[in-house]
Amino acid sequence: MTEESSTEKKKYEYVEDLPGIGPVTAQKLGELGFRTVESVATATSRELELAGIGAKKALEVIREARSCLDISFIRADELLKMRQNILRLTTGSKALDELLGGGLETQTITEFYGAYGSGKSQMCHQLSVNVQLPPERGGLNGSVLYIDTENTFRTERIVQMAKHLEVNPEEIAKNIIYAEAYTSDHQAFLLDNADEIIKKNNIRLIIVDSLVSHFRSEYLGREMLAERQQKLNKHLHRLIRLARAFNAIAIVTNQVMAKPDVFFGQAVHPVGGHIVAHTSHTRMYLRKSVRGPVRIARLVSSSYLPEGERVFKITENGVEDVTEEDRPKRR
Ligand code: ADP
Ligand code: MG
């Protein structure tokens, strides 16, 4: 078979093509962050109403956008087929990939949480390189959208990792679209306006490193907790919808609150509370080991995978499997 399904013409290519959407409404939708048919398809009617579209019409527009993307009620056997569209990305460590059931999944948010220096940002750098590899090397041939809230992204690190994988570092760096978020509002704004960038650049990996740091420092005290959680919730929903609409992987990182006086049981808790816990589909807890570059990853929650732990290491090369030489010598 030489025919490709991608040559099939889509019914609606641009938002303006949707029935009843004129240039003015399209412009307004664009200002609200809905610049692609994909994002309209996963919008709520209330969101479209903000562009001055009536409630009934908003539903119609969403239905039309969905018809073109095949998003509707589906049978469980078809759901399985949709899951077969899920692509998987290697972490660079076979042990970790195995823990994740074959790698990180598209259409899902994966959260890496852990203490300072546990390797969360290093993991983000590594995934930014890996996603650009061809599928036979565990990649998705895709680009990256990297939202950095702590100013810890380093192109130099990307170059090191790319060289180790024997791919052109300049090309790799070119395909990472980077934005530093200065406040929580700015962070939300960046994601709210990302759909066109994602589509145009074939982005398959969306990173928010770190998810809650701005929210935590801006919303202080109990009185602000509800508002913080509501904003965080909205931000995460936007992220999951982008991941679904574009069959992309979404990664967020999260700090942990250490409770040094607790010796048994769960001694650390990811910050961000329950909303983050419920929206993230896969959660990985990273921690340092006593052996230098070796890290321990624990799969804490997944919708379908068993919990478990594996070790990996972070070296100059990036994320790698632990080898025999790294293991403690028995005497
Ligand atoms: P966080 O979880 O706080 O985001 P990072 O991902 O920034 O932590 O991890 C920082 C750690 O990664 C360093 O302490 C070091 O152990 C390791 N690391 C970073 N860069 C390199 C490198 N070039 N070579 C070896 N290890 C590195
Ligand atoms: Mg970090």
Tab-separated table of C-alpha atoms and ligand atoms in Angstrom:
chain	number	residue	atom	x	y	z
A	1	MET	CA	0.000	0.000	0.000
A	2	THR	CA	1.443	3.306	-1.029
A	3	GLU	CA	-1.570	5.424	-0.232
A	4	GLU	CA	-1.276	7.505	2.896
A	5	SER	CA	-4.219	8.347	5.061
A	6	SER	CA	-2.771	11.816	5.680
A	7	THR	CA	-3.628	12.739	2.111
A	8	GLU	CA	-7.324	12.490	3.024
A	9	LYS	CA	-8.714	16.002	2.960
A	10	LYS	CA	-10.041	17.283	6.265
A	11	LYS	CA	-13.458	18.877	6.164
A	12	TYR	CA	-12.428	21.973	8.109
A	13	GLU	CA	-8.893	23.150	7.986
A	14	TYR	CA	-9.184	26.509	9.737
A	15	VAL	CA	-11.477	27.837	12.451
A	16	GLU	CA	-13.027	30.164	9.821
A	17	ASP	CA	-14.087	27.113	7.843
A	18	LEU	CA	-16.440	25.993	10.603
A	19	PRO	CA	-20.093	26.743	9.748
A	20	GLY	CA	-21.288	30.062	11.116
A	21	ILE	CA	-17.843	31.310	12.077
A	22	GLY	CA	-17.027	34.550	10.308
A	23	PRO	CA	-13.716	36.373	10.374
A	24	VAL	CA	-14.711	38.535	13.359
A	25	THR	CA	-15.699	35.570	15.512
A	26	ALA	CA	-12.630	33.660	14.372
A	27	GLN	CA	-10.511	36.603	15.467
A	28	LYS	CA	-12.206	36.661	18.870
A	29	LEU	CA	-11.762	32.920	19.241
A	30	GLY	CA	-8.122	33.367	18.356
A	31	GLU	CA	-7.726	35.939	21.099
A	32	LEU	CA	-9.174	33.405	23.528
A	33	GLY	CA	-6.607	30.838	22.409
A	34	PHE	CA	-8.753	28.851	19.984
A	35	ARG	CA	-6.930	29.098	16.687
A	36	THR	CA	-7.243	25.563	15.445
A	37	VAL	CA	-10.148	23.241	14.726
A	38	GLU	CA	-8.527	20.795	17.144
A	39	SER	CA	-8.733	23.179	20.072
A	40	VAL	CA	-12.328	24.184	19.247
A	41	ALA	CA	-13.221	20.493	19.220
A	42	THR	CA	-12.037	20.103	22.791
A	43	ALA	CA	-13.434	23.422	24.068
A	44	THR	CA	-16.451	23.773	26.334
A	45	SER	CA	-19.440	25.733	25.037
A	46	ARG	CA	-18.951	28.294	27.823
A	47	GLU	CA	-15.458	28.989	26.567
A	48	LEU	CA	-16.733	29.676	23.066
A	49	GLU	CA	-19.530	31.839	24.416
A	50	LEU	CA	-16.816	34.253	25.580
A	51	ALA	CA	-16.260	35.004	21.893
A	52	GLY	CA	-19.832	36.224	21.653
A	53	ILE	CA	-21.238	32.995	20.274
A	54	GLY	CA	-24.671	31.971	21.541
A	55	ALA	CA	-24.897	28.851	23.698
A	56	LYS	CA	-26.745	26.811	21.095
A	57	LYS	CA	-24.439	27.798	18.285
A	58	ALA	CA	-21.367	27.127	20.434
A	59	LEU	CA	-22.484	23.535	20.868
A	60	GLU	CA	-23.076	23.200	17.135
A	61	VAL	CA	-19.650	24.561	16.315
A	62	ILE	CA	-17.997	22.184	18.776
A	63	ARG	CA	-19.971	19.288	17.300
A	64	GLU	CA	-18.875	20.195	13.788
A	65	ALA	CA	-15.250	20.543	14.869
A	66	ARG	CA	-15.495	17.164	16.547
A	67	SER	CA	-17.080	15.482	13.554
A	68	CYS	CA	-14.037	16.405	11.622
A	69	LEU	CA	-11.754	14.954	14.258
A	70	ASP	CA	-13.864	11.917	15.093
A	71	ILE	CA	-14.328	12.889	18.717
A	72	SER	CA	-17.692	11.694	20.005
A	73	PHE	CA	-19.207	8.882	21.986
A	74	ILE	CA	-17.472	5.734	21.041
A	75	ARG	CA	-17.799	2.059	21.778
A	76	ALA	CA	-15.269	0.393	24.062
A	77	ASP	CA	-13.774	-1.568	21.181
A	78	GLU	CA	-13.262	1.699	19.349
A	79	LEU	CA	-11.798	3.209	22.493
A	80	LEU	CA	-9.224	0.487	22.308
A	81	LYS	CA	-8.522	1.572	18.752
A	82	MET	CA	-8.109	5.168	19.915
A	83	ARG	CA	-5.683	3.952	22.530
A	84	GLN	CA	-3.808	2.292	19.715
A	85	ASN	CA	-3.088	5.781	18.398
A	86	ILE	CA	-1.176	6.403	21.596
A	87	LEU	CA	2.474	6.849	20.889
A	88	ARG	CA	5.226	6.082	23.346
A	89	LEU	CA	8.416	7.918	24.080
A	90	THR	CA	11.545	6.451	25.585
A	91	THR	CA	13.045	8.013	28.725
A	92	GLY	CA	16.500	6.855	27.686
A	93	SER	CA	16.454	4.115	30.320
A	94	LYS	CA	15.064	0.684	29.469
A	95	ALA	CA	14.332	0.051	33.126
A	96	LEU	CA	12.219	3.203	33.388
A	97	ASP	CA	10.475	2.535	30.104
A	98	GLU	CA	9.547	-0.894	31.387
A	99	LEU	CA	8.143	0.610	34.582
A	100	LEU	CA	6.036	2.891	32.382
A	101	GLY	CA	4.721	0.024	30.295
A	102	GLY	CA	6.921	0.872	27.309
A	103	GLY	CA	7.605	4.582	27.717
A	104	LEU	CA	5.714	7.821	28.263
A	105	GLU	CA	2.305	8.029	26.608
A	106	THR	CA	0.721	10.638	24.402
A	107	GLN	CA	-2.757	11.954	25.359
A	108	THR	CA	-1.795	11.798	29.033
A	109	ILE	CA	-0.113	14.012	31.602
A	110	THR	CA	2.904	12.491	33.282
A	111	GLU	CA	4.092	14.154	36.446
A	112	PHE	CA	7.632	13.839	37.774
A	113	TYR	CA	7.872	14.910	41.367
A	114	GLY	CA	10.704	14.896	43.838
A	115	ALA	CA	13.083	16.934	45.926
A	116	TYR	CA	15.458	19.563	44.611
A	117	GLY	CA	18.165	17.906	42.528
A	118	SER	CA	16.298	14.627	42.104
A	119	GLY	CA	16.500	14.910	38.320
A	120	LYS	CA	13.156	16.332	37.226
A	121	SER	CA	14.576	19.014	34.955
A	122	GLN	CA	17.238	16.667	33.640
A	123	MET	CA	14.468	14.296	32.657
A	124	CYS	CA	12.706	17.150	30.827
A	125	HIS	CA	15.880	17.931	28.890
A	126	GLN	CA	16.365	14.281	27.965
A	127	LEU	CA	12.784	13.865	26.779
A	128	SER	CA	13.163	17.015	24.659
A	129	VAL	CA	15.948	15.299	22.758
A	130	ASN	CA	14.399	11.834	22.685
A	131	VAL	CA	11.054	12.965	21.255
A	132	GLN	CA	12.897	14.108	18.139
A	133	LEU	CA	14.310	10.671	17.440
A	134	PRO	CA	12.620	8.429	14.892
A	135	PRO	CA	10.194	5.787	16.219
A	136	GLU	CA	12.723	2.993	15.752
A	137	ARG	CA	14.873	4.755	18.335
A	138	GLY	CA	11.989	5.338	20.714
A	139	GLY	CA	11.123	8.852	19.558
A	140	LEU	CA	8.128	10.467	17.885
A	141	ASN	CA	9.862	12.530	15.199
A	142	GLY	CA	8.303	15.533	16.905
A	143	SER	CA	9.174	18.924	18.356
A	144	VAL	CA	8.952	20.315	21.865
A	145	LEU	CA	7.170	23.143	23.633
A	146	TYR	CA	9.129	23.883	26.794
A	147	ILE	CA	7.605	26.158	29.428
A	148	ASP	CA	10.213	26.924	32.055
A	149	THR	CA	9.164	28.614	35.297
A	150	GLU	CA	12.441	28.369	37.201
A	151	ASN	CA	14.897	29.359	34.492
A	152	THR	CA	16.718	26.039	34.633
A	153	PHE	CA	16.573	25.112	30.946
A	154	ARG	CA	20.067	24.986	29.405
A	155	THR	CA	20.687	24.550	25.687
A	156	GLU	CA	24.229	23.381	26.546
A	157	ARG	CA	22.731	20.373	28.273
A	158	ILE	CA	20.606	19.592	25.218
A	159	VAL	CA	23.748	19.738	23.080
A	160	GLN	CA	25.553	17.260	25.354
A	161	MET	CA	22.664	14.818	25.246
A	162	ALA	CA	22.212	15.155	21.482
A	163	LYS	CA	25.903	14.498	20.860
A	164	HIS	CA	25.742	11.376	22.954
A	165	LEU	CA	22.839	10.130	20.820
A	166	GLU	CA	24.746	11.091	17.669
A	167	VAL	CA	22.103	13.453	16.394
A	168	ASN	CA	22.765	16.976	15.143
A	169	PRO	CA	22.677	19.233	18.239
A	170	GLU	CA	21.810	22.333	16.226
A	171	GLU	CA	18.799	20.654	14.647
A	172	ILE	CA	17.692	19.348	18.018
A	173	ALA	CA	17.955	22.775	19.638
A	174	LYS	CA	16.007	24.336	16.756
A	175	ASN	CA	13.040	22.077	17.427
A	176	ILE	CA	12.658	23.066	21.049
A	177	ILE	CA	10.343	26.025	21.341
A	178	TYR	CA	11.129	27.630	24.639
A	179	ALA	CA	9.276	30.108	26.794
A	180	GLU	CA	10.099	31.310	30.248
A	181	ALA	CA	7.010	31.949	32.343
A	182	TYR	CA	7.434	34.860	34.721
A	183	THR	CA	4.244	34.521	36.759
A	184	SER	CA	1.451	31.990	37.119
A	185	ASP	CA	-0.757	34.164	34.924
A	186	HIS	CA	1.930	34.314	32.275
A	187	GLN	CA	2.353	30.556	32.518
A	188	ALA	CA	-1.361	30.055	31.937
A	189	PHE	CA	-1.336	32.584	29.123
A	190	LEU	CA	1.464	30.733	27.332
A	191	LEU	CA	-0.449	27.481	27.355
A	192	ASP	CA	-3.756	29.155	26.497
A	193	ASN	CA	-2.124	30.483	23.342
A	194	ALA	CA	-0.143	27.427	22.386
A	195	ASP	CA	-2.479	25.545	20.083
A	196	GLU	CA	-1.365	27.123	16.827
A	197	ILE	CA	2.310	26.760	17.713
A	198	ILE	CA	1.748	23.118	18.563
A	199	LYS	CA	0.032	22.438	15.270
A	200	LYS	CA	2.438	24.369	13.066
A	201	ASN	CA	5.564	22.898	14.586
A	202	ASN	CA	4.471	19.293	14.906
A	203	ILE	CA	4.929	19.451	18.654
A	204	ARG	CA	4.607	16.090	20.364
A	205	LEU	CA	5.956	16.995	23.769
A	206	ILE	CA	4.672	19.792	26.010
A	207	ILE	CA	6.685	20.432	29.163
A	208	VAL	CA	5.800	22.598	32.135
A	209	ASP	CA	8.806	22.691	34.493
A	210	SER	CA	7.725	23.356	37.152
A	211	LEU	CA	3.958	23.331	37.315
A	212	VAL	CA	3.251	24.846	40.710
A	213	SER	CA	6.230	26.975	41.742
A	214	HIS	CA	4.668	30.291	40.668
A	215	PHE	CA	1.249	29.357	41.987
A	216	ARG	CA	2.790	28.457	45.316
A	217	SER	CA	4.721	31.658	45.754
A	218	GLU	CA	1.896	33.922	44.581
A	219	TYR	CA	-1.082	32.410	46.346
A	220	LEU	CA	-0.176	32.426	50.000
A	221	GLY	CA	-2.222	31.354	52.956
A	222	ARG	CA	-5.448	29.450	53.358
A	223	GLU	CA	-7.666	32.236	52.025
A	224	MET	CA	-6.047	31.980	48.629
A	225	LEU	CA	-5.927	28.222	48.439
A	226	ALA	CA	-9.268	27.788	46.706
A	227	GLU	CA	-8.435	30.336	44.033
A	228	ARG	CA	-5.020	28.800	43.475
A	229	GLN	CA	-6.459	25.331	43.071
A	230	GLN	CA	-9.086	26.600	40.675
A	231	LYS	CA	-6.486	28.278	38.460
A	232	LEU	CA	-4.185	25.305	38.613
A	233	ASN	CA	-7.090	23.060	37.732
A	234	LYS	CA	-7.923	25.140	34.682
A	235	HIS	CA	-4.291	25.168	33.591
A	236	LEU	CA	-4.048	21.391	33.853
A	237	HIS	CA	-7.267	20.878	31.961
A	238	ARG	CA	-5.974	23.039	29.184
A	239	LEU	CA	-2.840	20.911	29.126
A	240	ILE	CA	-4.662	17.600	28.973
A	241	ARG	CA	-6.912	18.863	26.193
A	242	LEU	CA	-3.925	19.970	24.131
A	243	ALA	CA	-2.309	16.578	24.692
A	244	ARG	CA	-5.442	14.810	23.475
A	245	ALA	CA	-6.144	17.106	20.550
A	246	PHE	CA	-2.620	16.837	19.166
A	247	ASN	CA	-1.719	13.326	20.331
A	248	ALA	CA	1.118	14.830	22.342
A	249	ILE	CA	2.876	13.920	25.569
A	250	ALA	CA	2.414	16.341	28.458
A	251	ILE	CA	5.007	16.502	31.221
A	252	VAL	CA	4.779	18.489	34.415
A	253	THR	CA	7.221	18.579	37.284
A	254	ASN	CA	6.378	19.152	40.895
A	255	GLN	CA	8.282	19.824	44.054
A	256	VAL	CA	7.750	17.887	47.236
A	257	MET	CA	7.119	19.129	50.697
A	258	ALA	CA	9.485	17.315	52.984
A	259	LYS	CA	8.304	16.351	56.422
A	260	PRO	CA	11.602	15.609	58.116
A	261	ASP	CA	10.008	14.497	61.362
A	262	VAL	CA	8.133	11.666	59.732
A	263	PHE	CA	10.231	8.518	59.597
A	264	PHE	CA	7.656	6.021	58.508
A	265	GLY	CA	4.979	6.011	55.910
A	266	GLN	CA	4.676	8.666	53.241
A	267	ALA	CA	7.235	11.259	54.291
A	268	VAL	CA	6.899	13.561	51.321
A	269	HIS	CA	3.892	14.928	49.516
A	270	PRO	CA	3.812	16.567	46.126
A	271	VAL	CA	2.632	20.126	46.464
A	272	GLY	CA	-0.442	21.252	44.621
A	273	GLY	CA	-2.978	19.182	46.475
A	274	HIS	CA	-5.657	16.893	45.210
A	275	ILE	CA	-6.475	18.571	41.929
A	276	VAL	CA	-3.020	17.891	40.610
A	277	ALA	CA	-3.247	14.333	41.837
A	278	HIS	CA	-6.509	13.674	40.046
A	279	THR	CA	-5.634	15.261	36.758
A	280	SER	CA	-2.218	13.679	36.323
A	281	HIS	CA	-2.616	10.253	34.921
A	282	THR	CA	0.828	8.970	35.613
A	283	ARG	CA	2.911	10.056	38.543
A	284	MET	CA	6.570	9.277	39.034
A	285	TYR	CA	8.422	10.020	42.221
A	286	LEU	CA	12.156	10.598	41.735
A	287	ARG	CA	14.746	10.514	44.461
A	288	LYS	CA	18.499	10.428	44.822
A	289	SER	CA	20.248	7.311	46.000
A	290	VAL	CA	23.429	7.111	48.047
A	291	ARG	CA	25.324	6.211	44.876
A	292	GLY	CA	26.211	9.458	43.092
A	293	PRO	CA	24.439	9.594	39.738
A	294	VAL	CA	21.971	6.806	40.535
A	295	ARG	CA	18.343	7.792	40.968
A	296	ILE	CA	15.306	5.822	42.064
A	297	ALA	CA	12.035	6.225	40.206
A	298	ARG	CA	8.798	5.053	41.704
A	299	LEU	CA	5.637	4.775	39.650
A	300	VAL	CA	3.135	6.021	42.208
A	301	SER	CA	-0.040	6.111	40.236
A	302	SER	CA	-1.157	5.149	36.832
A	303	SER	CA	-4.622	4.384	35.513
A	304	TYR	CA	-3.609	0.872	34.539
A	305	LEU	CA	0.000	0.037	35.431
A	306	PRO	CA	1.154	-1.575	38.676
A	307	GLU	CA	3.226	0.469	41.098
A	308	GLY	CA	6.894	-0.272	41.162
A	309	GLU	CA	10.418	1.022	41.470
A	310	ARG	CA	13.439	1.045	39.174
A	311	VAL	CA	16.843	2.664	39.245
A	312	PHE	CA	18.431	4.782	36.531
A	313	LYS	CA	21.260	7.276	36.440
A	314	ILE	CA	21.929	10.817	35.304
A	315	THR	CA	25.370	11.351	33.836
A	316	GLU	CA	26.929	13.784	31.417
A	317	ASN	CA	25.314	11.653	28.683
A	318	GLY	CA	21.876	12.189	30.168
A	319	VAL	CA	19.352	9.645	31.458
A	320	GLU	CA	20.767	6.143	31.249
A	321	ASP	CA	20.368	2.664	32.619
A	322	VAL	CA	22.413	1.616	35.582
A	323	THR	CA	25.082	-0.902	34.581
A	324	GLU	CA	26.869	-3.595	36.556
A	325	GLU	CA	29.723	-1.178	37.268
A	326	ASP	CA	27.358	1.189	39.046
A	327	ARG	CA	26.133	-1.481	41.400
A	328	PRO	CA	27.738	-1.760	44.825
A	329	LYS	CA	30.512	-4.342	44.889
A	330	ARG	CA	29.945	-7.382	47.039
A	331	ARG	CA	32.922	-8.425	49.115
B	1	ADP	P1	15.430	18.999	39.845
B	1	ADP	O1	14.735	17.751	40.261
B	1	ADP	O2	15.592	19.960	40.994
B	1	ADP	O3	14.887	19.616	38.614
B	1	ADP	P2	17.720	18.558	38.191
B	1	ADP	O4	17.004	17.788	37.141
B	1	ADP	O5	18.109	19.932	37.880
B	1	ADP	O6	16.925	18.519	39.551
B	1	ADP	O7	18.986	17.685	38.573
B	1	ADP	C1	20.204	18.243	38.899
B	1	ADP	C2	21.191	17.120	39.063
B	1	ADP	O8	21.385	16.455	37.795
B	1	ADP	C3	22.549	17.557	39.494
B	1	ADP	O9	22.625	17.631	40.899
B	1	ADP	C4	23.429	16.459	38.937
B	1	ADP	O10	23.423	15.363	39.816
B	1	ADP	C5	22.733	16.033	37.686
B	1	ADP	N1	23.335	16.662	36.490
B	1	ADP	C6	22.978	17.817	35.904
B	1	ADP	N2	23.786	18.097	34.859
B	1	ADP	C7	24.664	17.108	34.793
B	1	ADP	C8	25.794	16.820	33.949
B	1	ADP	N3	26.129	17.628	32.964
B	1	ADP	N4	26.489	15.688	34.186
B	1	ADP	C9	26.147	14.875	35.189
B	1	ADP	N5	25.112	15.080	36.013
B	1	ADP	C10	24.383	16.176	35.838
B	2	MG	MG	14.230	21.535	38.199
